Amino acid sequence: MSKEIPYKIYLEENEMPDSWYNVRADMKKKPAPLVNPATLKPVTADDLKPVFCDELIAQELDDKTAFFPIPQEIRDFYKMYRPSPLVRAYCLEKKLGTPAKIYYKFEGNNTSGSHKLNSAIAQAYYAKKQGLKGVTTETGAGQWGTALSMACSYFDLDCQVYMVKVSYEQKPFRREVIRTYGASITPSPSDTTNIGRKILAEHPGTGGSLGCAISEAVEAATTQEGYRYVLGSVLNQVLLHQSVIGLESKIAMDKYGIKPDMIIGCAGGGSNLGGLISPFVGEKLRGEADYDIVAVEPASCPSLTRGTFAYDFCDTGRVCPMAKMYTLGSGFMPSPNHAGGLRYHGMSPVLSELYDQKLMRAVSVEQTKVFEAAEQFARVEGILPAPESSHAIRAAIDEALKCKETGEEKTILFGLTGTGYFDLYAYKAFNDGEMSDYIPTDDELKASFAQLPKQPE
Ligand SMILES: *Cc1c(COP(=O)(O)O)cnc(C)c1O
């Protein structure tokens, strides 16, 4: 207990977790199953077989098994960039003059610049093991496409990425990283798929969206022999793989007798937050400990704080199974001035259920405030954070400042999911004083909720 806490807590390779933890196993009320949009009945493994890899389907549907051993090949790959450091933000604490103790788990130490590689390598491994030729996917900001291209090149799999057209045009350097890893990359919507051609005909000149790129990638997977589709967030299997973040954090904290009072993470589709909190939520569910868990989302895309808990489509083209989640409606798109990432209309069914059961809370923050926090953090902690991650930084700073007022010495853990080197247009807008905020009106959300599909019984 009295051990002095270093700036960085590193684990040894042999201290890394050897299994992923499936938080659903400890949930009394489980997340609602995915349903088939045609029948409104829970999907079966057979329904999913044409789209996803077999072993990933088994992980997706399993809400009973608590631990899944991490295959040796994946552990070997993890060792190249993990364990990731848990950092005590001494410099930020000092700058803020707070009695709070702030820790962050840094996932930006790999070429994808994010936590996405933790699941990409697992998904590529299972695709390879199944003897597939390749996988297809979508990418928005580009971190997932990069992570998957890295994972596929490692296992010698073909990788086809549909990148949201605005990002494709705004982030030419992301594109080159992805191509360097041997993946092919198509701006979406494209004329290479039926759904892409349909969307282009209906919305000529559109910059695309994540939901639309998902539809194209799914179509590409199901129309080519030996291909499957993979997804970088939202799904249960992705949260399972990302549990490595939380497990490592817990091992590192236990080593020094540290117990966080609060755990904070940004939430887009929910994978990093779900991964970070999973072992802690497990303790909460089993009645062993309590933690204040906070999801942070953009005010311009507020699925938890202003969404509705209902079955919805996961993609614009409505080709994927429907999930019960907090959603803004699958047609919702954040306003064009939104530069902070986390643009997905829904939220992981696991996190949605935990939120609905009040096992975690959520806050929303405006992007100019997010970039102010990013700047403050970069100037004292030396890392240029991703805009997504900076949502968590904002909330952590706000909580630390509250402690300054009350004198409480809370221990705060937050997830620093990645770096922002490819987000410099957004930083430029902020530095030029040209960044603005947009909060959707109640009427806009109401119009979007009106488009929700028919709900299963
Ligand atoms: C993708 C991404 C996120 C958001 O996705 P989640 O699934 O909600 O974790 C956050 N930070 C970074 C750096 C990302 O690349």
Short mmCIF file of C-alpha atoms and ligand atoms in Angstrom, two decimals:
data_model
loop_
_atom_site.label_atom_id
_atom_site.label_comp_id
_atom_site.label_asym_id
_atom_site.label_seq_id
_atom_site.Cartn_x
_atom_site.Cartn_y
_atom_site.Cartn_z
CA MET A 1 0.00 0.00 0.00
CA SER A 2 2.76 2.39 0.88
CA LYS A 3 4.66 1.61 -2.33
CA GLU A 4 5.45 4.80 -4.20
CA ILE A 5 3.48 4.92 -7.41
CA PRO A 6 5.63 5.40 -10.53
CA TYR A 7 4.59 7.62 -13.43
CA LYS A 8 4.11 4.53 -15.55
CA ILE A 9 3.03 1.16 -14.25
CA TYR A 10 4.24 -1.48 -16.68
CA LEU A 11 3.41 -5.15 -16.38
CA GLU A 12 5.74 -7.95 -17.37
CA GLU A 13 4.70 -10.01 -20.39
CA ASN A 14 3.97 -12.96 -18.13
CA GLU A 15 1.59 -10.83 -16.07
CA MET A 16 -0.71 -10.24 -19.05
CA PRO A 17 -4.17 -11.80 -18.79
CA ASP A 18 -4.40 -15.21 -20.47
CA SER A 19 -8.18 -15.07 -20.96
CA TRP A 20 -10.67 -12.46 -22.08
CA TYR A 21 -13.54 -11.79 -19.67
CA ASN A 22 -17.15 -11.90 -20.83
CA VAL A 23 -19.11 -9.58 -18.54
CA ARG A 24 -22.44 -10.95 -19.82
CA ALA A 25 -21.76 -14.12 -17.83
CA ASP A 26 -22.19 -12.19 -14.59
CA MET A 27 -25.22 -10.14 -15.68
CA LYS A 28 -28.46 -11.39 -14.17
CA LYS A 29 -30.52 -9.60 -16.78
CA LYS A 30 -28.68 -10.29 -20.04
CA PRO A 31 -28.49 -7.96 -23.04
CA ALA A 32 -31.38 -8.62 -25.44
CA PRO A 33 -30.49 -10.93 -28.33
CA LEU A 34 -29.86 -9.72 -31.87
CA VAL A 35 -32.97 -10.31 -33.97
CA ASN A 36 -33.46 -11.15 -37.61
CA PRO A 37 -35.16 -8.11 -39.22
CA ALA A 38 -37.24 -10.33 -41.51
CA THR A 39 -38.69 -12.63 -38.83
CA LEU A 40 -38.22 -10.48 -35.70
CA LYS A 41 -36.95 -13.67 -34.02
CA PRO A 42 -33.57 -13.98 -32.22
CA VAL A 43 -30.81 -14.72 -34.69
CA THR A 44 -29.30 -18.18 -34.74
CA ALA A 45 -25.72 -19.11 -35.47
CA ASP A 46 -26.93 -20.31 -38.90
CA ASP A 47 -28.42 -16.89 -39.68
CA LEU A 48 -25.06 -15.28 -38.99
CA LYS A 49 -22.87 -17.87 -40.76
CA PRO A 50 -22.88 -16.20 -44.18
CA VAL A 51 -21.75 -12.90 -42.64
CA PHE A 52 -19.43 -13.64 -39.69
CA CYS A 53 -16.66 -16.14 -38.89
CA ASP A 54 -17.86 -19.25 -37.06
CA GLU A 55 -15.84 -18.86 -33.88
CA LEU A 56 -16.74 -15.18 -33.60
CA ILE A 57 -20.43 -16.11 -33.89
CA ALA A 58 -19.98 -18.51 -30.98
CA GLN A 59 -18.42 -15.69 -28.92
CA GLU A 60 -21.15 -13.29 -29.99
CA LEU A 61 -23.98 -15.53 -28.86
CA ASP A 62 -22.41 -16.86 -25.65
CA ASP A 63 -23.67 -14.99 -22.59
CA LYS A 64 -22.75 -17.74 -20.10
CA THR A 65 -19.02 -18.45 -20.40
CA ALA A 66 -17.09 -15.99 -18.23
CA PHE A 67 -13.56 -16.58 -19.56
CA PHE A 68 -12.34 -17.27 -23.09
CA PRO A 69 -8.66 -18.30 -23.26
CA ILE A 70 -6.68 -15.99 -25.55
CA PRO A 71 -5.07 -18.20 -28.25
CA GLN A 72 -1.27 -18.27 -28.13
CA GLU A 73 -0.93 -16.71 -31.63
CA ILE A 74 -2.93 -13.69 -30.47
CA ARG A 75 -1.00 -13.43 -27.22
CA ASP A 76 2.23 -13.43 -29.21
CA PHE A 77 0.97 -10.56 -31.33
CA TYR A 78 -0.27 -8.68 -28.25
CA LYS A 79 3.26 -8.88 -26.84
CA MET A 80 4.51 -6.60 -29.62
CA TYR A 81 2.57 -3.65 -28.22
CA ARG A 82 1.15 -4.80 -24.89
CA PRO A 83 0.91 -4.68 -21.94
CA SER A 84 0.01 -1.04 -22.49
CA PRO A 85 1.12 1.40 -19.81
CA LEU A 86 -1.09 2.62 -17.00
CA VAL A 87 0.04 6.17 -16.40
CA ARG A 88 -0.34 8.25 -13.27
CA ALA A 89 -1.09 11.75 -14.58
CA TYR A 90 1.04 13.48 -11.95
CA CYS A 91 1.70 16.46 -14.24
CA LEU A 92 -1.97 16.98 -15.03
CA GLU A 93 -2.91 16.69 -11.34
CA LYS A 94 -0.33 19.33 -10.48
CA LYS A 95 -1.47 21.64 -13.26
CA LEU A 96 -5.08 21.34 -12.12
CA GLY A 97 -4.14 21.69 -8.45
CA THR A 98 -6.45 18.82 -7.61
CA PRO A 99 -6.21 16.37 -4.72
CA ALA A 100 -7.66 13.72 -7.07
CA LYS A 101 -5.38 10.94 -8.26
CA ILE A 102 -5.69 10.50 -12.00
CA TYR A 103 -4.65 7.41 -13.95
CA TYR A 104 -5.03 6.66 -17.62
CA LYS A 105 -4.63 3.47 -19.60
CA PHE A 106 -2.90 4.40 -22.86
CA GLU A 107 -3.86 2.36 -25.92
CA GLY A 108 -2.24 4.57 -28.59
CA ASN A 109 1.13 2.78 -28.75
CA ASN A 110 0.65 1.01 -32.07
CA THR A 111 0.40 2.13 -35.69
CA SER A 112 -3.40 2.17 -35.72
CA GLY A 113 -3.08 4.74 -32.93
CA SER A 114 -5.95 3.19 -31.00
CA HIS A 115 -7.27 0.24 -29.01
CA LYS A 116 -8.87 -1.21 -32.18
CA LEU A 117 -5.92 -3.53 -32.83
CA ASN A 118 -6.86 -5.62 -29.75
CA SER A 119 -9.96 -6.91 -31.53
CA ALA A 120 -8.67 -6.70 -35.11
CA ILE A 121 -5.94 -9.25 -34.44
CA ALA A 122 -8.43 -11.60 -32.78
CA GLN A 123 -10.92 -11.36 -35.63
CA ALA A 124 -8.23 -11.86 -38.28
CA TYR A 125 -6.93 -14.90 -36.37
CA TYR A 126 -10.33 -16.63 -36.35
CA ALA A 127 -10.87 -15.83 -40.03
CA LYS A 128 -7.51 -17.38 -40.87
CA LYS A 129 -8.21 -20.40 -38.70
CA GLN A 130 -11.44 -20.96 -40.61
CA GLY A 131 -9.45 -21.02 -43.85
CA LEU A 132 -11.04 -17.88 -45.30
CA LYS A 133 -9.46 -15.86 -48.09
CA GLY A 134 -10.22 -12.49 -46.60
CA VAL A 135 -12.46 -10.12 -44.72
CA THR A 136 -14.34 -6.92 -45.50
CA THR A 137 -15.11 -4.02 -43.22
CA GLU A 138 -15.97 -0.34 -43.00
CA THR A 139 -13.96 2.41 -41.42
CA GLY A 140 -14.98 5.92 -40.44
CA ALA A 141 -12.11 7.92 -39.04
CA GLY A 142 -9.72 5.19 -40.19
CA GLN A 143 -8.37 3.65 -36.98
CA TRP A 144 -10.32 0.43 -37.41
CA GLY A 145 -9.38 0.09 -41.10
CA THR A 146 -5.74 0.58 -40.15
CA ALA A 147 -5.91 -1.91 -37.29
CA LEU A 148 -7.58 -4.53 -39.46
CA SER A 149 -5.14 -4.05 -42.33
CA MET A 150 -2.27 -4.60 -39.86
CA ALA A 151 -3.90 -7.73 -38.46
CA CYS A 152 -4.68 -9.16 -41.91
CA SER A 153 -1.19 -8.59 -43.23
CA TYR A 154 0.18 -10.40 -40.17
CA PHE A 155 -1.98 -13.46 -40.90
CA ASP A 156 -1.70 -13.11 -44.69
CA LEU A 157 -5.40 -12.49 -45.32
CA ASP A 158 -6.96 -10.24 -47.95
CA CYS A 159 -8.57 -7.13 -46.44
CA GLN A 160 -11.13 -4.90 -48.19
CA VAL A 161 -11.98 -1.65 -46.46
CA TYR A 162 -14.92 0.62 -47.27
CA MET A 163 -14.01 4.04 -45.94
CA VAL A 164 -16.62 6.76 -45.41
CA LYS A 165 -16.04 9.10 -48.36
CA VAL A 166 -15.55 12.33 -46.37
CA SER A 167 -12.84 10.69 -44.29
CA TYR A 168 -11.29 9.12 -47.38
CA GLU A 169 -10.94 12.60 -48.85
CA GLN A 170 -9.94 14.35 -45.61
CA LYS A 171 -7.43 11.77 -44.44
CA PRO A 172 -5.25 10.83 -47.41
CA PHE A 173 -2.44 9.76 -45.09
CA ARG A 174 -4.63 7.21 -43.29
CA ARG A 175 -5.36 5.77 -46.70
CA GLU A 176 -1.65 5.32 -47.43
CA VAL A 177 -1.04 3.57 -44.12
CA ILE A 178 -3.85 1.14 -44.90
CA ARG A 179 -2.53 0.54 -48.43
CA THR A 180 0.98 0.01 -47.07
CA TYR A 181 -0.38 -2.91 -45.06
CA GLY A 182 -1.71 -4.35 -48.32
CA ALA A 183 -5.43 -3.73 -47.88
CA SER A 184 -7.63 -2.36 -50.65
CA ILE A 185 -9.65 0.70 -49.85
CA THR A 186 -12.82 2.01 -51.49
CA PRO A 187 -14.56 5.29 -50.70
CA SER A 188 -18.16 4.66 -49.63
CA PRO A 189 -20.78 4.94 -51.02
CA SER A 190 -19.24 3.35 -54.12
CA ASP A 191 -20.50 1.86 -57.36
CA THR A 192 -18.96 -1.52 -56.48
CA THR A 193 -22.07 -2.76 -54.56
CA ASN A 194 -25.83 -2.72 -55.17
CA ILE A 195 -26.48 -0.84 -51.95
CA GLY A 196 -23.76 1.70 -52.76
CA ARG A 197 -25.25 2.33 -56.22
CA LYS A 198 -28.71 2.72 -54.66
CA ILE A 199 -27.50 5.21 -52.07
CA LEU A 200 -25.57 7.14 -54.72
CA ALA A 201 -28.67 7.33 -56.92
CA GLU A 202 -30.77 8.60 -54.00
CA HIS A 203 -28.16 10.99 -52.57
CA PRO A 204 -25.78 12.05 -55.34
CA GLY A 205 -22.68 13.75 -53.94
CA THR A 206 -23.16 12.35 -50.41
CA GLY A 207 -20.07 12.13 -48.20
CA GLY A 208 -21.28 8.79 -46.87
CA SER A 209 -21.77 7.50 -43.35
CA LEU A 210 -20.64 4.63 -41.19
CA GLY A 211 -24.02 2.91 -41.49
CA CYS A 212 -23.80 3.06 -45.26
CA ALA A 213 -20.21 1.75 -45.38
CA ILE A 214 -21.27 -1.17 -43.14
CA SER A 215 -24.00 -2.11 -45.63
CA GLU A 216 -21.51 -2.09 -48.49
CA ALA A 217 -18.94 -4.15 -46.60
CA VAL A 218 -21.56 -6.74 -45.62
CA GLU A 219 -22.70 -7.03 -49.22
CA ALA A 220 -19.11 -7.42 -50.41
CA ALA A 221 -18.51 -10.21 -47.87
CA THR A 222 -21.65 -12.17 -48.68
CA THR A 223 -21.19 -11.99 -52.46
CA GLN A 224 -17.57 -13.23 -52.55
CA GLU A 225 -16.56 -16.82 -51.94
CA GLY A 226 -14.34 -17.24 -48.86
CA TYR A 227 -15.00 -13.80 -47.35
CA ARG A 228 -16.65 -12.68 -44.13
CA TYR A 229 -17.48 -9.32 -42.65
CA VAL A 230 -15.84 -8.01 -39.46
CA LEU A 231 -16.80 -5.06 -37.28
CA GLY A 232 -14.63 -2.97 -34.96
CA SER A 233 -17.11 -1.96 -32.26
CA VAL A 234 -20.65 -2.42 -30.87
CA LEU A 235 -20.72 -6.24 -31.02
CA ASN A 236 -20.39 -8.44 -27.93
CA GLN A 237 -17.34 -10.22 -29.38
CA VAL A 238 -15.51 -6.89 -29.74
CA LEU A 239 -16.17 -5.97 -26.11
CA LEU A 240 -14.91 -9.42 -25.16
CA HIS A 241 -11.58 -8.88 -26.95
CA GLN A 242 -11.27 -5.36 -25.56
CA SER A 243 -11.60 -6.70 -22.00
CA VAL A 244 -7.81 -7.05 -22.18
CA ILE A 245 -7.69 -3.27 -21.49
CA GLY A 246 -9.63 -3.54 -18.24
CA LEU A 247 -7.97 -6.77 -17.12
CA GLU A 248 -4.50 -5.28 -17.52
CA SER A 249 -5.60 -2.09 -15.74
CA LYS A 250 -6.94 -4.12 -12.84
CA ILE A 251 -3.79 -6.25 -12.55
CA ALA A 252 -1.60 -3.12 -12.59
CA MET A 253 -3.73 -1.32 -10.00
CA ASP A 254 -3.96 -4.36 -7.74
CA LYS A 255 -0.17 -4.58 -7.78
CA TYR A 256 0.00 -1.20 -6.08
CA GLY A 257 -3.14 -1.56 -3.96
CA ILE A 258 -4.96 1.13 -5.95
CA LYS A 259 -8.75 1.06 -6.14
CA PRO A 260 -10.39 3.51 -8.53
CA ASP A 261 -13.46 5.38 -7.30
CA MET A 262 -14.43 6.40 -10.82
CA ILE A 263 -13.84 4.81 -14.21
CA ILE A 264 -14.37 7.05 -17.23
CA GLY A 265 -14.31 6.28 -20.93
CA CYS A 266 -15.45 7.77 -24.21
CA ALA A 267 -18.27 5.93 -25.91
CA GLY A 268 -18.87 5.68 -29.66
CA GLY A 269 -20.02 2.11 -30.24
CA GLY A 270 -18.84 1.20 -26.75
CA SER A 271 -15.89 -1.13 -27.31
CA ASN A 272 -13.13 0.63 -25.38
CA LEU A 273 -15.40 1.58 -22.50
CA GLY A 274 -16.93 -1.90 -22.39
CA GLY A 275 -13.44 -3.40 -22.35
CA LEU A 276 -12.04 -1.04 -19.75
CA ILE A 277 -14.89 -1.45 -17.29
CA SER A 278 -15.63 -5.15 -17.73
CA PRO A 279 -13.65 -6.64 -14.80
CA PHE A 280 -14.76 -3.79 -12.55
CA VAL A 281 -18.40 -4.19 -13.57
CA GLY A 282 -17.98 -7.92 -12.93
CA GLU A 283 -17.07 -7.12 -9.32
CA LYS A 284 -20.01 -4.75 -9.12
CA LEU A 285 -22.40 -7.40 -10.47
CA ARG A 286 -21.09 -9.99 -8.02
CA GLY A 287 -21.45 -7.52 -5.15
CA GLU A 288 -17.70 -7.48 -4.41
CA ALA A 289 -16.98 -3.79 -4.98
CA ASP A 290 -18.57 -0.61 -6.21
CA TYR A 291 -17.37 1.89 -8.79
CA ASP A 292 -18.81 5.04 -10.32
CA ILE A 293 -18.70 4.31 -14.05
CA VAL A 294 -19.11 7.10 -16.56
CA ALA A 295 -19.62 6.96 -20.34
CA VAL A 296 -18.76 10.19 -22.15
CA GLU A 297 -20.36 10.95 -25.49
CA PRO A 298 -20.52 13.92 -27.85
CA ALA A 299 -23.43 16.32 -27.35
CA SER A 300 -23.89 16.17 -31.13
CA CYS A 301 -24.39 12.37 -31.13
CA PRO A 302 -25.86 11.59 -27.69
CA SER A 303 -27.14 8.02 -27.96
CA LEU A 304 -27.12 7.18 -24.22
CA THR A 305 -28.12 10.54 -22.75
CA ARG A 306 -30.85 11.38 -25.27
CA GLY A 307 -31.47 8.21 -27.25
CA THR A 308 -34.22 5.68 -26.83
CA PHE A 309 -33.77 2.04 -25.71
CA ALA A 310 -35.25 0.02 -28.55
CA TYR A 311 -34.50 -2.45 -31.30
CA ASP A 312 -32.90 -0.69 -34.22
CA PHE A 313 -30.91 -1.40 -37.36
CA CYS A 314 -27.15 -1.39 -37.00
CA ASP A 315 -26.64 -0.01 -40.52
CA THR A 316 -28.29 2.41 -42.94
CA GLY A 317 -28.87 -0.26 -45.59
CA ARG A 318 -30.73 -2.37 -43.02
CA VAL A 319 -28.93 -5.56 -44.01
CA CYS A 320 -27.54 -6.42 -40.55
CA PRO A 321 -29.45 -8.00 -37.64
CA MET A 322 -31.28 -5.57 -35.36
CA ALA A 323 -29.94 -4.89 -31.87
CA LYS A 324 -31.69 -3.62 -28.77
CA MET A 325 -29.68 -0.59 -27.79
CA TYR A 326 -29.80 3.05 -26.91
CA THR A 327 -30.15 4.62 -30.33
CA LEU A 328 -30.77 7.90 -32.09
CA GLY A 329 -32.28 6.03 -35.05
CA SER A 330 -30.26 4.37 -37.82
CA GLY A 331 -30.88 7.35 -40.12
CA PHE A 332 -29.38 9.82 -37.64
CA MET A 333 -26.26 11.65 -38.76
CA PRO A 334 -24.37 14.12 -36.59
CA SER A 335 -24.18 17.63 -38.04
CA PRO A 336 -21.39 18.22 -40.58
CA ASN A 337 -19.44 20.49 -38.21
CA HIS A 338 -18.90 17.55 -35.86
CA ALA A 339 -15.19 16.67 -35.89
CA GLY A 340 -14.76 14.77 -32.66
CA GLY A 341 -15.47 11.20 -33.79
CA LEU A 342 -17.87 8.88 -31.90
CA ARG A 343 -20.48 9.36 -34.63
CA TYR A 344 -22.30 6.03 -34.45
CA HIS A 345 -26.10 6.25 -33.96
CA GLY A 346 -26.34 3.37 -31.46
CA MET A 347 -24.52 1.90 -28.47
CA SER A 348 -23.30 -1.60 -27.66
CA PRO A 349 -26.19 -3.75 -26.35
CA VAL A 350 -24.08 -4.73 -23.31
CA LEU A 351 -23.43 -1.11 -22.34
CA SER A 352 -27.02 -0.17 -23.16
CA GLU A 353 -28.26 -2.83 -20.76
CA LEU A 354 -25.80 -1.82 -18.00
CA TYR A 355 -26.88 1.79 -18.44
CA ASP A 356 -30.54 0.87 -18.35
CA GLN A 357 -29.92 -1.07 -15.12
CA LYS A 358 -28.18 2.06 -13.72
CA LEU A 359 -24.90 0.19 -13.31
CA MET A 360 -23.22 3.06 -15.15
CA ARG A 361 -24.08 6.65 -15.98
CA ALA A 362 -23.46 8.85 -18.98
CA VAL A 363 -22.61 12.47 -19.69
CA SER A 364 -22.40 14.39 -22.95
CA VAL A 365 -19.87 17.09 -23.78
CA GLU A 366 -19.57 19.69 -26.52
CA GLN A 367 -16.69 19.41 -28.94
CA THR A 368 -15.07 22.81 -28.28
CA LYS A 369 -14.84 21.83 -24.60
CA VAL A 370 -13.42 18.48 -25.67
CA PHE A 371 -10.65 20.12 -27.68
CA GLU A 372 -9.88 22.51 -24.81
CA ALA A 373 -9.31 19.45 -22.64
CA ALA A 374 -7.23 17.81 -25.39
CA GLU A 375 -4.99 20.86 -25.58
CA GLN A 376 -4.59 21.09 -21.82
CA PHE A 377 -3.72 17.39 -21.63
CA ALA A 378 -1.28 17.50 -24.56
CA ARG A 379 0.60 20.42 -23.01
CA VAL A 380 1.30 18.68 -19.71
CA GLU A 381 1.20 14.94 -20.40
CA GLY A 382 3.08 14.98 -23.70
CA ILE A 383 0.62 12.92 -25.73
CA LEU A 384 -1.49 14.43 -28.53
CA PRO A 385 -4.78 12.66 -27.82
CA ALA A 386 -7.35 11.47 -30.35
CA PRO A 387 -10.49 13.64 -30.33
CA GLU A 388 -12.48 10.56 -29.29
CA SER A 389 -10.24 9.94 -26.29
CA SER A 390 -10.44 13.61 -25.38
CA HIS A 391 -14.08 13.18 -24.42
CA ALA A 392 -12.85 11.03 -21.54
CA ILE A 393 -10.13 13.56 -20.73
CA ARG A 394 -12.78 16.31 -20.54
CA ALA A 395 -14.86 14.34 -18.05
CA ALA A 396 -11.81 13.32 -15.99
CA ILE A 397 -10.64 16.94 -15.74
CA ASP A 398 -14.14 18.08 -14.77
CA GLU A 399 -14.28 15.45 -12.01
CA ALA A 400 -10.79 16.37 -10.80
CA LEU A 401 -11.82 20.02 -10.62
CA LYS A 402 -14.87 19.05 -8.57
CA CYS A 403 -12.49 17.31 -6.14
CA LYS A 404 -10.51 20.54 -5.92
CA GLU A 405 -13.66 22.30 -4.70
CA THR A 406 -14.68 19.61 -2.23
CA GLY A 407 -11.20 18.50 -1.19
CA GLU A 408 -12.04 14.87 -1.99
CA GLU A 409 -9.07 12.68 -2.92
CA LYS A 410 -10.86 10.53 -5.45
CA THR A 411 -8.97 8.06 -7.59
CA ILE A 412 -9.98 8.44 -11.22
CA LEU A 413 -9.15 5.97 -13.98
CA PHE A 414 -9.84 6.89 -17.58
CA GLY A 415 -9.19 5.27 -20.94
CA LEU A 416 -6.86 7.16 -23.27
CA THR A 417 -7.82 5.24 -26.37
CA GLY A 418 -5.45 6.74 -28.90
CA THR A 419 -3.45 9.48 -30.56
CA GLY A 420 -4.66 12.31 -32.78
CA TYR A 421 -2.00 12.62 -35.49
CA PHE A 422 -4.55 12.04 -38.27
CA ASP A 423 -7.05 14.49 -36.80
CA LEU A 424 -5.10 17.62 -37.48
CA TYR A 425 -7.86 19.21 -39.58
CA ALA A 426 -10.02 19.11 -36.46
CA TYR A 427 -7.16 20.50 -34.37
CA LYS A 428 -6.66 23.18 -37.03
CA ALA A 429 -10.31 24.24 -36.83
CA PHE A 430 -9.95 24.45 -33.06
CA ASN A 431 -6.68 26.37 -33.19
CA ASP A 432 -8.13 28.79 -35.76
CA GLY A 433 -11.12 29.43 -33.49
CA GLU A 434 -13.40 28.01 -36.16
CA MET A 435 -14.77 25.05 -34.30
CA SER A 436 -18.43 25.25 -33.35
CA ASP A 437 -20.87 23.10 -31.42
CA TYR A 438 -24.12 21.67 -32.56
CA ILE A 439 -26.66 19.99 -30.33
CA PRO A 440 -29.55 18.27 -32.12
CA THR A 441 -32.99 19.62 -31.21
CA ASP A 442 -35.69 17.48 -29.61
CA ASP A 443 -37.69 17.76 -32.84
CA GLU A 444 -34.82 16.39 -34.91
CA LEU A 445 -34.48 13.42 -32.58
CA LYS A 446 -38.24 12.88 -32.56
CA ALA A 447 -38.26 12.74 -36.35
CA SER A 448 -35.46 10.19 -36.25
CA PHE A 449 -37.17 8.03 -33.59
CA ALA A 450 -40.29 7.98 -35.77
CA GLN A 451 -38.28 5.91 -38.29
CA LEU A 452 -37.53 3.10 -35.81
CA PRO A 453 -38.48 -0.35 -37.10
CA LYS A 454 -41.37 -2.45 -35.85
CA GLN A 455 -40.38 -3.86 -32.44
CA PRO A 456 -40.28 -7.61 -31.73
CA GLU A 457 -42.90 -8.88 -29.22
C1 LIG B 1 -12.93 3.93 -32.53
C2 LIG B 1 -12.36 4.74 -31.46
C3 LIG B 1 -13.12 5.13 -30.35
C4 LIG B 1 -14.58 4.84 -30.20
O1 LIG B 1 -15.01 3.56 -30.36
P1 LIG B 1 -15.56 2.67 -29.16
O2 LIG B 1 -16.02 1.43 -29.81
O3 LIG B 1 -16.69 3.43 -28.51
O4 LIG B 1 -14.43 2.46 -28.24
C5 LIG B 1 -12.51 5.85 -29.35
N1 LIG B 1 -11.22 6.21 -29.44
C6 LIG B 1 -10.46 5.89 -30.50
C7 LIG B 1 -9.05 6.34 -30.54
C8 LIG B 1 -11.00 5.14 -31.53
O5 LIG B 1 -10.24 4.79 -32.58
#
